[in-house]
Amino acid sequence: YLLLFLVNFQMYALSILLIVLFLSLSQSFTFHRPVGVLPTTTSSSTTILWSDFTPDDSFVQETPEKTRERIDALVKQHPVLLFMKGNKLFPQCGFSNTAVQILTTYGIDFHTVDVLADESIRSGVKDYSSWPTIPQLYVAGEFIGGCDIMIEEYQNGNLAETIEKAKADMM
């Protein structure tokens, strides 16, 4: 029982120590500049109070309208654009890999957007196209479809015609 008491007491003491440490750090913290970063003040460190912290725009979630504008700009900027999981060098799902393989057969330069890296784009592109799945292909600003549609269009030759038109626009 004594050993059990000592173990519990040590855990209790450690918990108290961590709480005290957290509370003391929550009042203020000191930021030390990394080596090579030029000082903005003459002091080598600056004390910042948590109450002085105000989040910048990187902490604010993008509005659906801004996401739609960003997607629209990407669609207009790239003649052949594939929203996918991963990128053309390292697809992260079988459907995305199939879509990349289909586009690669045409020997064209195409742009990919990794929806796994940006949740706003991942959900926004589904609303933008009214298509529930990823990947999604856009050619010359027009939504073609997902992997199943790409396979079908590839097999019947329609995708080749659409890609040829996009190639002509690229030149």
C-alpha positions as a Python dict, from the first residue, in 0.01 Angstrom:
ca = {
    (1, 'Y'): (0, 0, 0),
    (2, 'L'): (288, 233, 72),
    (3, 'L'): (424, 187, -281),
    (4, 'L'): (81, 253, -430),
    (5, 'F'): (48, 563, -213),
    (6, 'L'): (389, 693, -326),
    (7, 'V'): (309, 638, -694),
    (8, 'N'): (-25, 817, -659),
    (9, 'F'): (139, 1098, -463),
    (10, 'Q'): (403, 1142, -734),
    (11, 'M'): (134, 1158, -1004),
    (12, 'Y'): (-59, 1410, -794),
    (13, 'A'): (254, 1622, -742),
    (14, 'L'): (335, 1610, -1112),
    (15, 'S'): (-21, 1715, -1197),
    (16, 'I'): (1, 2010, -958),
    (17, 'L'): (337, 2110, -1106),
    (18, 'L'): (198, 2103, -1460),
    (19, 'I'): (-105, 2309, -1359),
    (20, 'V'): (111, 2571, -1187),
    (21, 'L'): (343, 2581, -1489),
    (22, 'F'): (49, 2619, -1728),
    (23, 'L'): (-107, 2897, -1521),
    (24, 'S'): (219, 3087, -1500),
    (25, 'L'): (270, 3053, -1875),
    (26, 'S'): (-85, 3158, -1951),
    (27, 'Q'): (-18, 3500, -1801),
    (28, 'S'): (262, 3583, -2045),
    (29, 'F'): (527, 3420, -2252),
    (30, 'T'): (858, 3531, -2392),
    (31, 'F'): (931, 3507, -2761),
    (32, 'H'): (1296, 3463, -2850),
    (33, 'R'): (1388, 3537, -3207),
    (34, 'P'): (1544, 3252, -3403),
    (35, 'V'): (1902, 3295, -3515),
    (36, 'G'): (1923, 3502, -3832),
    (37, 'V'): (1596, 3691, -3780),
    (38, 'L'): (1649, 4064, -3768),
    (39, 'P'): (1520, 4237, -3456),
    (40, 'T'): (1229, 4476, -3477),
    (41, 'T'): (1321, 4622, -3137),
    (42, 'T'): (1649, 4669, -2955),
    (43, 'S'): (1561, 4400, -2700),
    (44, 'S'): (1666, 4039, -2759),
    (45, 'S'): (1326, 3916, -2644),
    (46, 'T'): (976, 4055, -2616),
    (47, 'T'): (716, 3972, -2353),
    (48, 'I'): (370, 3929, -2498),
    (49, 'L'): (58, 3905, -2286),
    (50, 'W'): (-208, 3659, -2397),
    (51, 'S'): (-462, 3938, -2362),
    (52, 'D'): (-270, 4128, -2634),
    (53, 'F'): (-308, 3841, -2880),
    (54, 'T'): (-548, 3909, -3166),
    (55, 'P'): (-586, 3651, -3440),
    (56, 'D'): (-494, 3756, -3791),
    (57, 'D'): (-680, 3667, -4112),
    (58, 'S'): (-515, 3324, -4133),
    (59, 'F'): (-735, 3211, -3841),
    (60, 'V'): (-1059, 3329, -4002),
    (61, 'Q'): (-1248, 3070, -4204),
    (62, 'E'): (-1301, 3163, -4566),
    (63, 'T'): (-1659, 3246, -4663),
    (64, 'P'): (-1833, 3025, -4922),
    (65, 'E'): (-1844, 3325, -5158),
    (66, 'K'): (-1465, 3374, -5136),
    (67, 'T'): (-1410, 3001, -5192),
    (68, 'R'): (-1636, 3013, -5498),
    (69, 'E'): (-1441, 3312, -5634),
    (70, 'R'): (-1113, 3128, -5578),
    (71, 'I'): (-1242, 2815, -5755),
    (72, 'D'): (-1379, 3023, -6040),
    (73, 'A'): (-1041, 3195, -6083),
    (74, 'L'): (-864, 2856, -6095),
    (75, 'V'): (-1110, 2719, -6353),
    (76, 'K'): (-1064, 3027, -6573),
    (77, 'Q'): (-685, 3033, -6531),
    (78, 'H'): (-611, 2670, -6626),
    (79, 'P'): (-731, 2520, -6958),
    (80, 'V'): (-727, 2169, -6810),
    (81, 'L'): (-785, 2156, -6436),
    (82, 'L'): (-834, 1852, -6215),
    (83, 'F'): (-953, 1885, -5856),
    (84, 'M'): (-828, 1566, -5695),
    (85, 'K'): (-706, 1398, -5378),
    (86, 'G'): (-329, 1439, -5388),
    (87, 'N'): (-145, 1566, -5693),
    (88, 'K'): (-55, 1429, -6034),
    (89, 'L'): (277, 1297, -5903),
    (90, 'F'): (126, 1133, -5595),
    (91, 'P'): (-250, 1069, -5620),
    (92, 'Q'): (-408, 984, -5285),
    (93, 'C'): (-699, 773, -5410),
    (94, 'G'): (-766, 528, -5690),
    (95, 'F'): (-1020, 749, -5867),
    (96, 'S'): (-779, 1043, -5869),
    (97, 'N'): (-505, 814, -5999),
    (98, 'T'): (-732, 694, -6282),
    (99, 'A'): (-817, 1053, -6375),
    (100, 'V'): (-446, 1145, -6386),
    (101, 'Q'): (-367, 840, -6600),
    (102, 'I'): (-640, 933, -6848),
    (103, 'L'): (-515, 1292, -6880),
    (104, 'T'): (-154, 1176, -6908),
    (105, 'T'): (-239, 968, -7216),
    (106, 'Y'): (-315, 1292, -7404),
    (107, 'G'): (33, 1431, -7343),
    (108, 'I'): (-90, 1770, -7231),
    (109, 'D'): (6, 1992, -6943),
    (110, 'F'): (-273, 1997, -6688),
    (111, 'H'): (-304, 2160, -6350),
    (112, 'T'): (-416, 1977, -6036),
    (113, 'V'): (-555, 2109, -5708),
    (114, 'D'): (-514, 1891, -5399),
    (115, 'V'): (-848, 1911, -5217),
    (116, 'L'): (-700, 1730, -4916),
    (117, 'A'): (-480, 2034, -4851),
    (118, 'D'): (-773, 2278, -4838),
    (119, 'E'): (-1106, 2188, -4680),
    (120, 'S'): (-1271, 2501, -4821),
    (121, 'I'): (-1185, 2393, -5174),
    (122, 'R'): (-1281, 2032, -5102),
    (123, 'S'): (-1635, 2122, -5002),
    (124, 'G'): (-1661, 2431, -5222),
    (125, 'V'): (-1583, 2254, -5549),
    (126, 'K'): (-1871, 2013, -5486),
    (127, 'D'): (-2109, 2309, -5455),
    (128, 'Y'): (-1946, 2488, -5750),
    (129, 'S'): (-2011, 2197, -5987),
    (130, 'S'): (-2314, 2046, -5813),
    (131, 'W'): (-2121, 1719, -5831),
    (132, 'P'): (-2079, 1523, -5506),
    (133, 'T'): (-1750, 1343, -5566),
    (134, 'I'): (-1379, 1407, -5621),
    (135, 'P'): (-1198, 1408, -5867),
    (136, 'Q'): (-1357, 1671, -6088),
    (137, 'L'): (-1230, 1769, -6432),
    (138, 'Y'): (-1268, 2108, -6597),
    (139, 'V'): (-1160, 2164, -6957),
    (140, 'A'): (-1167, 2515, -7107),
    (141, 'G'): (-1375, 2635, -6814),
    (142, 'E'): (-1639, 2365, -6861),
    (143, 'F'): (-1713, 2099, -6602),
    (144, 'I'): (-1666, 1755, -6759),
    (145, 'G'): (-1738, 1529, -6462),
    (146, 'G'): (-1582, 1287, -6219),
    (147, 'C'): (-1378, 974, -6274),
    (148, 'D'): (-1670, 766, -6403),
    (149, 'I'): (-1762, 1029, -6663),
    (150, 'M'): (-1396, 1068, -6761),
    (151, 'I'): (-1368, 693, -6822),
    (152, 'E'): (-1685, 692, -7030),
    (153, 'E'): (-1581, 999, -7230),
    (154, 'Y'): (-1231, 855, -7279),
    (155, 'Q'): (-1370, 527, -7409),
    (156, 'N'): (-1614, 686, -7656),
    (157, 'G'): (-1359, 946, -7780),
    (158, 'N'): (-1547, 1256, -7667),
    (159, 'L'): (-1283, 1348, -7410),
    (160, 'A'): (-1014, 1345, -7682),
    (161, 'E'): (-1214, 1599, -7884),
    (162, 'T'): (-1262, 1823, -7581),
    (163, 'I'): (-892, 1799, -7492),
    (164, 'E'): (-791, 1880, -7853),
    (165, 'K'): (-999, 2197, -7835),
    (166, 'A'): (-828, 2287, -7508),
    (167, 'K'): (-485, 2217, -7665),
    (168, 'A'): (-570, 2460, -7944),
    (169, 'D'): (-667, 2721, -7686),
    (170, 'M'): (-332, 2671, -7509),
    (171, 'M'): (-135, 2762, -7819),
}
